[in-house]
């Protein structure tokens, strides 16, 4: 087992201070069709304004994406993703020092985003493309490795695991070690169980129930539950914007288990949740 991650993570393009506990990553989808905020921030000026609002609300990272990965979604060509995200990243990078992550599995998109000022790569395919691992190593940026079963188009068709926690953990550890072997130091690697990506309600609940096993690996852990469908299934809440309190339960438990970052839409509310949780824990 590894040691607990250091409190301040520094790299050439940014830093993250974990000394007060769990940090909040704000979601900024520059897409017409994301499950929760699709179409709201396709206009670059509106997206930048929303990003800055999330910074003011306490976001420690802004996660910019140009492609929806909701269940059933189809991929968007790299050129189109670049056209959506680059102006937004440039605008945000000019106006805030908060690190910006690019949510992509495409090398071309990641390269353009890093050029525009992004400082973290968030990859839902856990660097399946080794070119992306090389790029992250050369750019010396942290990476988020997320677990997914299948692709967004197919992932929710009867996902099956014998031991979901063990299998997801095994996959992420294997990818994290491969990423370290490609030259990215362990403290810059975040692992993420990929809530809702090829998982049933029961799978999502098991992964959250045993999230401490992910934390025990010593890698930083990132969890993205915000407004997701499983919360709707548990609460009967529709539309996704009505799932804030359900999200809060997952955020409090994640923070209490030692998760480093929660990826959320409702930044101000979830910042309060992690603050109070952290204070109770004494961090
Ligand atoms: N979830 C989504 C997208 N990217 N990245 C990480 N690391 N972890 C996640 O859980 C995660 C993610 C899906 O949520 P959202 O971006 O709100 O929706 P959409 O994919 O429809 O744009």
mmCIF file of C-alpha atoms and ligand atoms in Angstrom:
data_model
loop_
_atom_site.group_PDB
_atom_site.id
_atom_site.type_symbol
_atom_site.label_atom_id
_atom_site.label_comp_id
_atom_site.label_asym_id
_atom_site.label_seq_id
_atom_site.Cartn_x
_atom_site.Cartn_y
_atom_site.Cartn_z
ATOM 1 C CA UNK A 1 0.000 0.000 0.000
ATOM 2 C CA UNK A 2 1.166 3.533 -0.751
ATOM 3 C CA UNK A 3 1.352 6.449 1.632
ATOM 4 C CA UNK A 4 -1.439 9.028 1.813
ATOM 5 C CA UNK A 5 -0.984 11.651 -0.957
ATOM 6 C CA UNK A 6 0.814 14.868 -0.027
ATOM 7 C CA UNK A 7 -1.375 17.806 0.907
ATOM 8 C CA UNK A 8 -0.205 20.131 -1.847
ATOM 9 C CA UNK A 9 0.172 18.807 -5.366
ATOM 10 C CA UNK A 10 2.351 21.096 -7.495
ATOM 11 C CA UNK A 11 3.206 20.782 -11.160
ATOM 12 C CA UNK A 12 4.570 23.294 -13.701
ATOM 13 C CA UNK A 13 1.124 24.527 -14.783
ATOM 14 C CA UNK A 14 -0.695 24.581 -11.445
ATOM 15 C CA UNK A 15 -1.270 23.396 -7.923
ATOM 16 C CA UNK A 16 -3.986 21.849 -5.788
ATOM 17 C CA UNK A 17 -4.077 22.196 -2.016
ATOM 18 C CA UNK A 18 -5.731 19.242 -0.301
ATOM 19 C CA UNK A 19 -4.884 20.385 3.222
ATOM 20 C CA UNK A 20 -8.519 21.328 3.956
ATOM 21 C CA UNK A 21 -9.730 17.980 2.596
ATOM 22 C CA UNK A 22 -11.748 17.146 -0.486
ATOM 23 C CA UNK A 23 -11.747 19.605 -3.417
ATOM 24 C CA UNK A 24 -14.588 20.430 -5.784
ATOM 25 C CA UNK A 25 -14.262 20.143 -9.559
ATOM 26 C CA UNK A 26 -16.923 22.152 -11.415
ATOM 27 C CA UNK A 27 -18.432 20.626 -14.565
ATOM 28 C CA UNK A 28 -18.534 22.837 -17.661
ATOM 29 C CA UNK A 29 -20.023 21.037 -20.636
ATOM 30 C CA UNK A 30 -19.694 23.000 -23.874
ATOM 31 C CA UNK A 31 -22.141 20.667 -25.607
ATOM 32 C CA UNK A 32 -25.675 20.752 -26.987
ATOM 33 C CA UNK A 33 -26.668 17.422 -25.434
ATOM 34 C CA UNK A 34 -25.108 16.713 -22.007
ATOM 35 C CA UNK A 35 -27.592 14.931 -19.753
ATOM 36 C CA UNK A 36 -27.856 17.740 -17.224
ATOM 37 C CA UNK A 37 -26.521 21.031 -18.580
ATOM 38 C CA UNK A 38 -26.599 20.315 -22.350
ATOM 39 C CA UNK A 39 -27.149 23.414 -24.507
ATOM 40 C CA UNK A 40 -26.746 25.856 -21.640
ATOM 41 C CA UNK A 41 -23.108 26.716 -22.290
ATOM 42 C CA UNK A 42 -22.556 26.126 -25.999
ATOM 43 C CA UNK A 43 -21.981 29.848 -26.381
ATOM 44 C CA UNK A 44 -18.351 30.569 -25.331
ATOM 45 C CA UNK A 45 -19.122 33.785 -23.442
ATOM 46 C CA UNK A 46 -21.834 32.091 -21.394
ATOM 47 C CA UNK A 47 -19.581 29.116 -20.727
ATOM 48 C CA UNK A 48 -16.737 31.360 -19.532
ATOM 49 C CA UNK A 49 -19.108 33.318 -17.295
ATOM 50 C CA UNK A 50 -20.400 30.076 -15.780
ATOM 51 C CA UNK A 51 -16.837 28.810 -15.253
ATOM 52 C CA UNK A 52 -15.926 32.011 -13.405
ATOM 53 C CA UNK A 53 -19.100 31.750 -11.355
ATOM 54 C CA UNK A 54 -18.055 28.232 -10.288
ATOM 55 C CA UNK A 55 -14.609 29.577 -9.328
ATOM 56 C CA UNK A 56 -16.296 32.245 -7.194
ATOM 57 C CA UNK A 57 -18.419 29.476 -5.629
ATOM 58 C CA UNK A 58 -15.291 27.578 -4.581
ATOM 59 C CA UNK A 59 -14.336 25.260 -7.441
ATOM 60 C CA UNK A 60 -10.697 24.166 -7.257
ATOM 61 C CA UNK A 61 -10.736 22.791 -10.824
ATOM 62 C CA UNK A 62 -12.958 23.545 -13.836
ATOM 63 C CA UNK A 63 -13.554 20.496 -16.045
ATOM 64 C CA UNK A 64 -14.280 21.544 -19.626
ATOM 65 C CA UNK A 65 -15.749 19.028 -22.061
ATOM 66 C CA UNK A 66 -16.851 19.298 -25.699
ATOM 67 C CA UNK A 67 -18.543 15.906 -26.007
ATOM 68 C CA UNK A 68 -21.366 14.339 -24.025
ATOM 69 C CA UNK A 69 -20.625 10.850 -22.739
ATOM 70 C CA UNK A 70 -24.094 10.167 -21.358
ATOM 71 C CA UNK A 71 -25.393 6.637 -21.953
ATOM 72 C CA UNK A 72 -26.243 6.147 -25.625
ATOM 73 C CA UNK A 73 -24.297 9.183 -26.869
ATOM 74 C CA UNK A 74 -22.251 9.102 -30.074
ATOM 75 C CA UNK A 75 -18.727 10.533 -30.364
ATOM 76 C CA UNK A 76 -18.096 14.059 -31.657
ATOM 77 C CA UNK A 77 -15.264 14.616 -34.210
ATOM 78 C CA UNK A 78 -12.092 16.106 -32.634
ATOM 79 C CA UNK A 79 -12.256 19.265 -34.785
ATOM 80 C CA UNK A 80 -15.739 20.021 -33.508
ATOM 81 C CA UNK A 81 -14.731 19.406 -29.870
ATOM 82 C CA UNK A 82 -11.733 21.703 -30.336
ATOM 83 C CA UNK A 83 -13.937 24.447 -31.792
ATOM 84 C CA UNK A 84 -16.161 24.217 -28.708
ATOM 85 C CA UNK A 85 -13.587 23.985 -25.914
ATOM 86 C CA UNK A 86 -10.571 26.058 -27.011
ATOM 87 C CA UNK A 87 -12.200 29.527 -26.847
ATOM 88 C CA UNK A 88 -13.662 28.652 -23.437
ATOM 89 C CA UNK A 89 -10.356 27.380 -22.014
ATOM 90 C CA UNK A 90 -8.495 30.417 -23.398
ATOM 91 C CA UNK A 91 -11.049 32.779 -21.878
ATOM 92 C CA UNK A 92 -10.980 31.039 -18.496
ATOM 93 C CA UNK A 93 -7.186 30.735 -18.386
ATOM 94 C CA UNK A 94 -6.911 34.482 -18.969
ATOM 95 C CA UNK A 95 -9.176 35.236 -16.023
ATOM 96 C CA UNK A 96 -8.422 32.638 -13.352
ATOM 97 C CA UNK A 97 -5.505 30.644 -11.947
ATOM 98 C CA UNK A 98 -7.762 27.747 -11.026
ATOM 99 C CA UNK A 99 -6.503 24.728 -13.019
ATOM 100 C CA UNK A 100 -8.651 23.752 -15.990
ATOM 101 C CA UNK A 101 -9.013 20.112 -16.943
ATOM 102 C CA UNK A 102 -9.966 18.891 -20.389
ATOM 103 C CA UNK A 103 -12.478 16.051 -20.406
ATOM 104 C CA UNK A 104 -11.437 14.065 -23.468
ATOM 105 C CA UNK A 105 -10.043 10.754 -24.656
ATOM 106 C CA UNK A 106 -8.685 12.248 -27.872
ATOM 107 C CA UNK A 107 -5.003 13.244 -28.266
ATOM 108 C CA UNK A 108 -5.759 16.026 -30.764
ATOM 109 C CA UNK A 109 -8.359 17.605 -28.458
ATOM 110 C CA UNK A 110 -6.091 17.279 -25.414
ATOM 111 C CA UNK A 111 -3.183 18.868 -27.272
ATOM 112 C CA UNK A 112 -5.299 21.836 -28.387
ATOM 113 C CA UNK A 113 -6.710 22.212 -24.882
ATOM 114 C CA UNK A 114 -3.269 22.153 -23.245
ATOM 115 C CA UNK A 115 -2.132 24.744 -25.792
ATOM 116 C CA UNK A 116 -5.094 26.934 -24.805
ATOM 117 C CA UNK A 117 -4.204 26.736 -21.098
ATOM 118 C CA UNK A 118 -5.642 23.485 -19.714
ATOM 119 C CA UNK A 119 -3.500 21.939 -16.975
ATOM 120 C CA UNK A 120 -5.062 18.506 -16.326
ATOM 121 C CA UNK A 121 -6.265 15.694 -18.626
ATOM 122 C CA UNK A 122 -9.473 13.928 -17.564
ATOM 123 C CA UNK A 123 -9.881 10.754 -19.614
ATOM 124 C CA UNK A 124 -12.938 8.510 -19.277
ATOM 125 C CA UNK A 125 -10.984 5.757 -21.090
ATOM 126 C CA UNK A 126 -8.074 5.846 -18.591
ATOM 127 C CA UNK A 127 -5.429 6.605 -21.239
ATOM 128 C CA UNK A 128 -6.434 3.714 -23.489
ATOM 129 C CA UNK A 129 -4.611 5.689 -26.193
ATOM 130 C CA UNK A 130 -0.943 5.598 -25.249
ATOM 131 C CA UNK A 131 -0.413 8.758 -27.302
ATOM 132 C CA UNK A 132 -2.434 10.572 -24.668
ATOM 133 C CA UNK A 133 -0.207 9.145 -21.896
ATOM 134 C CA UNK A 134 2.859 10.356 -23.828
ATOM 135 C CA UNK A 135 1.309 13.810 -24.225
ATOM 136 C CA UNK A 136 0.495 14.024 -20.500
ATOM 137 C CA UNK A 137 4.042 12.964 -19.630
ATOM 138 C CA UNK A 138 5.613 15.537 -21.955
ATOM 139 C CA UNK A 139 3.293 18.303 -20.745
ATOM 140 C CA UNK A 140 3.883 17.247 -17.095
ATOM 141 C CA UNK A 141 0.181 17.463 -16.233
ATOM 142 C CA UNK A 142 -1.896 15.366 -13.828
ATOM 143 C CA UNK A 143 -4.267 12.809 -15.333
ATOM 144 C CA UNK A 144 -7.624 11.387 -14.270
ATOM 145 C CA UNK A 145 -7.988 7.697 -15.140
ATOM 146 C CA UNK A 146 -11.644 6.665 -15.187
ATOM 147 C CA UNK A 147 -13.073 3.157 -15.420
ATOM 148 C CA UNK A 148 -15.705 2.475 -18.076
ATOM 149 C CA UNK A 149 -17.185 -0.782 -19.375
ATOM 150 C CA UNK A 150 -17.677 -0.554 -23.186
ATOM 151 C CA UNK A 151 -18.341 2.836 -24.772
ATOM 152 C CA UNK A 152 -20.972 5.488 -23.964
ATOM 153 C CA UNK A 153 -23.033 4.157 -26.886
ATOM 154 C CA UNK A 154 -23.125 0.602 -25.475
ATOM 155 C CA UNK A 155 -22.137 0.729 -21.811
ATOM 156 C CA UNK A 156 -25.566 0.439 -20.201
ATOM 157 C CA UNK A 157 -26.631 -2.719 -22.062
ATOM 158 C CA UNK A 158 -26.629 -5.224 -19.202
ATOM 159 C CA UNK A 159 -23.263 -4.558 -17.590
ATOM 160 C CA UNK A 160 -22.075 -7.583 -15.580
ATOM 161 C CA UNK A 161 -19.301 -8.047 -13.029
ATOM 162 C CA UNK A 162 -18.584 -10.943 -10.649
ATOM 163 C CA UNK A 163 -17.011 -8.527 -8.169
ATOM 164 C CA UNK A 164 -17.508 -4.943 -9.305
ATOM 165 C CA UNK A 165 -15.276 -3.326 -6.678
ATOM 166 C CA UNK A 166 -12.423 -5.805 -7.170
ATOM 167 C CA UNK A 167 -12.606 -5.655 -10.984
ATOM 168 C CA UNK A 168 -12.779 -1.858 -11.231
ATOM 169 C CA UNK A 169 -9.968 -1.509 -8.696
ATOM 170 C CA UNK A 170 -7.825 -4.058 -10.528
ATOM 171 C CA UNK A 171 -8.340 -2.251 -13.847
ATOM 172 C CA UNK A 172 -7.505 1.165 -12.384
ATOM 173 C CA UNK A 173 -4.390 -0.099 -10.585
ATOM 174 C CA UNK A 174 -3.177 -1.741 -13.769
ATOM 175 C CA UNK A 175 -3.727 1.493 -15.731
ATOM 176 C CA UNK A 176 -2.186 3.622 -12.994
ATOM 177 C CA UNK A 177 0.955 1.464 -12.970
ATOM 178 C CA UNK A 178 1.162 1.622 -16.766
ATOM 179 C CA UNK A 179 0.785 5.395 -16.543
ATOM 180 C CA UNK A 180 3.578 5.598 -13.973
ATOM 181 C CA UNK A 181 5.752 3.445 -16.230
ATOM 182 C CA UNK A 182 5.190 5.981 -19.019
ATOM 183 C CA UNK A 183 6.787 8.653 -16.814
ATOM 184 C CA UNK A 184 3.909 10.278 -14.930
ATOM 185 C CA UNK A 185 4.609 10.310 -11.175
ATOM 186 C CA UNK A 186 2.049 8.613 -8.900
ATOM 187 C CA UNK A 187 1.016 11.844 -7.152
ATOM 188 C CA UNK A 188 -0.215 13.221 -10.505
ATOM 189 C CA UNK A 189 -2.488 10.223 -11.092
ATOM 190 C CA UNK A 190 -6.154 10.347 -10.042
ATOM 191 C CA UNK A 191 -8.236 7.171 -10.204
ATOM 192 C CA UNK A 192 -12.011 7.289 -10.694
ATOM 193 C CA UNK A 193 -14.449 4.328 -10.518
ATOM 194 C CA UNK A 194 -16.594 5.861 -13.289
ATOM 195 C CA UNK A 195 -19.987 6.035 -11.611
ATOM 196 C CA UNK A 196 -22.686 5.366 -14.224
ATOM 197 C CA UNK A 197 -20.272 4.221 -16.938
ATOM 198 C CA UNK A 198 -21.290 0.613 -17.618
ATOM 199 C CA UNK A 199 -22.761 0.077 -14.150
ATOM 200 C CA UNK A 200 -26.174 -0.788 -12.741
ATOM 201 C CA UNK A 201 -27.648 0.934 -9.697
ATOM 202 C CA UNK A 202 -26.299 -1.890 -7.505
ATOM 203 C CA UNK A 203 -22.817 -1.544 -9.046
ATOM 204 C CA UNK A 204 -22.772 2.216 -8.421
ATOM 205 C CA UNK A 205 -23.834 1.716 -4.807
ATOM 206 C CA UNK A 206 -21.166 -0.952 -4.194
ATOM 207 C CA UNK A 207 -18.445 1.279 -5.639
ATOM 208 C CA UNK A 208 -19.506 4.157 -3.389
ATOM 209 C CA UNK A 209 -19.924 1.874 -0.342
ATOM 210 C CA UNK A 210 -16.345 0.642 -0.734
ATOM 211 C CA UNK A 211 -14.763 3.837 -2.064
ATOM 212 C CA UNK A 212 -12.313 3.692 0.860
ATOM 213 C CA UNK A 213 -10.638 0.734 -0.889
ATOM 214 C CA UNK A 214 -9.789 3.066 -3.779
ATOM 215 C CA UNK A 215 -8.472 5.679 -1.357
ATOM 216 C CA UNK A 216 -6.336 3.003 0.334
ATOM 217 C CA UNK A 217 -4.346 2.536 -2.888
ATOM 218 C CA UNK A 218 -2.600 5.844 -2.134
ATOM 219 C CA UNK A 219 -3.550 7.372 -5.486
ATOM 220 C CA UNK A 220 -5.745 10.443 -5.395
ATOM 221 C CA UNK A 221 -9.369 9.434 -5.971
ATOM 222 C CA UNK A 222 -11.909 11.436 -7.982
ATOM 223 C CA UNK A 223 -15.632 10.640 -7.875
ATOM 224 C CA UNK A 224 -18.320 11.893 -10.292
ATOM 225 C CA UNK A 225 -21.867 11.219 -9.107
ATOM 226 C CA UNK A 226 -23.398 14.632 -9.747
ATOM 227 C CA UNK A 227 -27.086 14.525 -10.708
ATOM 228 C CA UNK A 228 -26.603 11.088 -12.294
ATOM 229 C CA UNK A 229 -29.348 8.687 -13.254
ATOM 230 C CA UNK A 230 -28.834 6.335 -10.274
ATOM 231 C CA UNK A 231 -29.722 9.243 -7.971
ATOM 232 C CA UNK A 232 -32.896 9.735 -9.993
ATOM 233 C CA UNK A 233 -33.648 6.006 -9.634
ATOM 234 C CA UNK A 234 -33.260 6.204 -5.842
ATOM 235 C CA UNK A 235 -35.177 9.439 -5.311
ATOM 236 C CA UNK A 236 -37.640 9.588 -8.213
ATOM 237 C CA UNK A 237 -36.238 13.061 -9.024
ATOM 238 C CA UNK A 238 -36.552 14.308 -12.584
ATOM 239 C CA UNK A 239 -35.097 16.429 -14.184
ATOM 240 C CA UNK A 240 -31.401 15.962 -13.209
ATOM 241 C CA UNK A 241 -31.243 19.509 -11.760
ATOM 242 C CA UNK A 242 -33.554 18.267 -8.961
ATOM 243 C CA UNK A 243 -30.968 15.734 -7.749
ATOM 244 C CA UNK A 244 -28.845 18.126 -5.676
ATOM 245 C CA UNK A 245 -29.670 16.636 -2.263
ATOM 246 C CA UNK A 246 -29.124 13.080 -3.505
ATOM 247 C CA UNK A 247 -25.789 14.236 -4.904
ATOM 248 C CA UNK A 248 -24.954 15.825 -1.543
ATOM 249 C CA UNK A 249 -25.249 12.434 0.210
ATOM 250 C CA UNK A 250 -22.694 10.917 -2.162
ATOM 251 C CA UNK A 251 -20.377 13.916 -1.811
ATOM 252 C CA UNK A 252 -20.431 13.830 2.013
ATOM 253 C CA UNK A 253 -19.694 10.107 2.095
ATOM 254 C CA UNK A 254 -16.943 10.453 -0.511
ATOM 255 C CA UNK A 255 -15.307 13.303 1.384
ATOM 256 C CA UNK A 256 -15.538 11.341 4.637
ATOM 257 C CA UNK A 257 -13.841 8.355 2.990
ATOM 258 C CA UNK A 258 -10.858 10.457 1.897
ATOM 259 C CA UNK A 259 -11.727 11.102 -1.746
ATOM 260 C CA UNK A 260 -9.536 13.947 -3.084
ATOM 261 C CA UNK A 261 -11.908 15.488 -5.652
ATOM 262 C CA UNK A 262 -15.652 15.395 -6.328
ATOM 263 C CA UNK A 263 -16.808 16.331 -9.830
ATOM 264 C CA UNK A 264 -20.081 18.283 -9.553
ATOM 265 C CA UNK A 265 -22.460 20.701 -11.266
ATOM 266 C CA UNK A 266 -23.703 22.457 -8.091
ATOM 267 C CA UNK A 267 -20.404 23.869 -6.926
ATOM 268 C CA UNK A 268 -21.511 26.252 -4.151
ATOM 269 C CA UNK A 269 -23.745 23.677 -2.469
ATOM 270 C CA UNK A 270 -21.196 20.868 -2.707
ATOM 271 C CA UNK A 271 -18.387 23.112 -1.488
ATOM 272 C CA UNK A 272 -20.462 23.599 1.685
ATOM 273 C CA UNK A 273 -20.944 19.839 1.972
ATOM 274 C CA UNK A 274 -17.217 19.077 1.736
ATOM 275 C CA UNK A 275 -16.349 21.941 4.112
ATOM 276 C CA UNK A 276 -18.693 20.764 6.834
ATOM 277 C CA UNK A 277 -17.672 17.136 6.327
ATOM 278 C CA UNK A 278 -14.008 18.146 6.508
ATOM 279 C CA UNK A 279 -14.577 20.153 9.689
ATOM 280 C CA UNK A 280 -16.262 17.191 11.369
ATOM 281 C CA UNK A 281 -13.380 14.959 10.367
ATOM 282 C CA UNK A 282 -10.949 17.540 11.693
ATOM 283 C CA UNK A 283 -9.073 18.142 8.431
HETATM 284 N N1 LIG B 1 -18.818 11.811 -15.709
HETATM 285 C C1 LIG B 1 -19.195 12.441 -16.833
HETATM 286 C C2 LIG B 1 -18.237 13.012 -17.682
HETATM 287 N N2 LIG B 1 -16.927 12.972 -17.373
HETATM 288 N N3 LIG B 1 -15.191 12.329 -15.899
HETATM 289 C C3 LIG B 1 -14.796 11.709 -14.786
HETATM 290 N N4 LIG B 1 -13.494 11.655 -14.475
HETATM 291 N N5 LIG B 1 -15.699 11.101 -13.939
HETATM 292 C C4 LIG B 1 -17.032 11.106 -14.186
HETATM 293 O O1 LIG B 1 -17.805 10.525 -13.381
HETATM 294 C C5 LIG B 1 -17.488 11.759 -15.376
HETATM 295 C C6 LIG B 1 -16.520 12.366 -16.234
HETATM 296 C C7 LIG B 1 -20.644 12.512 -17.186
HETATM 297 O O2 LIG B 1 -21.273 13.636 -16.644
HETATM 298 P P1 LIG B 1 -21.549 15.009 -17.427
HETATM 299 O O3 LIG B 1 -20.273 15.602 -17.930
HETATM 300 O O4 LIG B 1 -22.324 15.896 -16.531
HETATM 301 O O5 LIG B 1 -22.493 14.627 -18.612
HETATM 302 P P2 LIG B 1 -22.264 14.372 -20.160
HETATM 303 O O6 LIG B 1 -21.329 13.228 -20.312
HETATM 304 O O7 LIG B 1 -23.646 14.065 -20.684
HETATM 305 O O8 LIG B 1 -21.676 15.616 -20.770
#
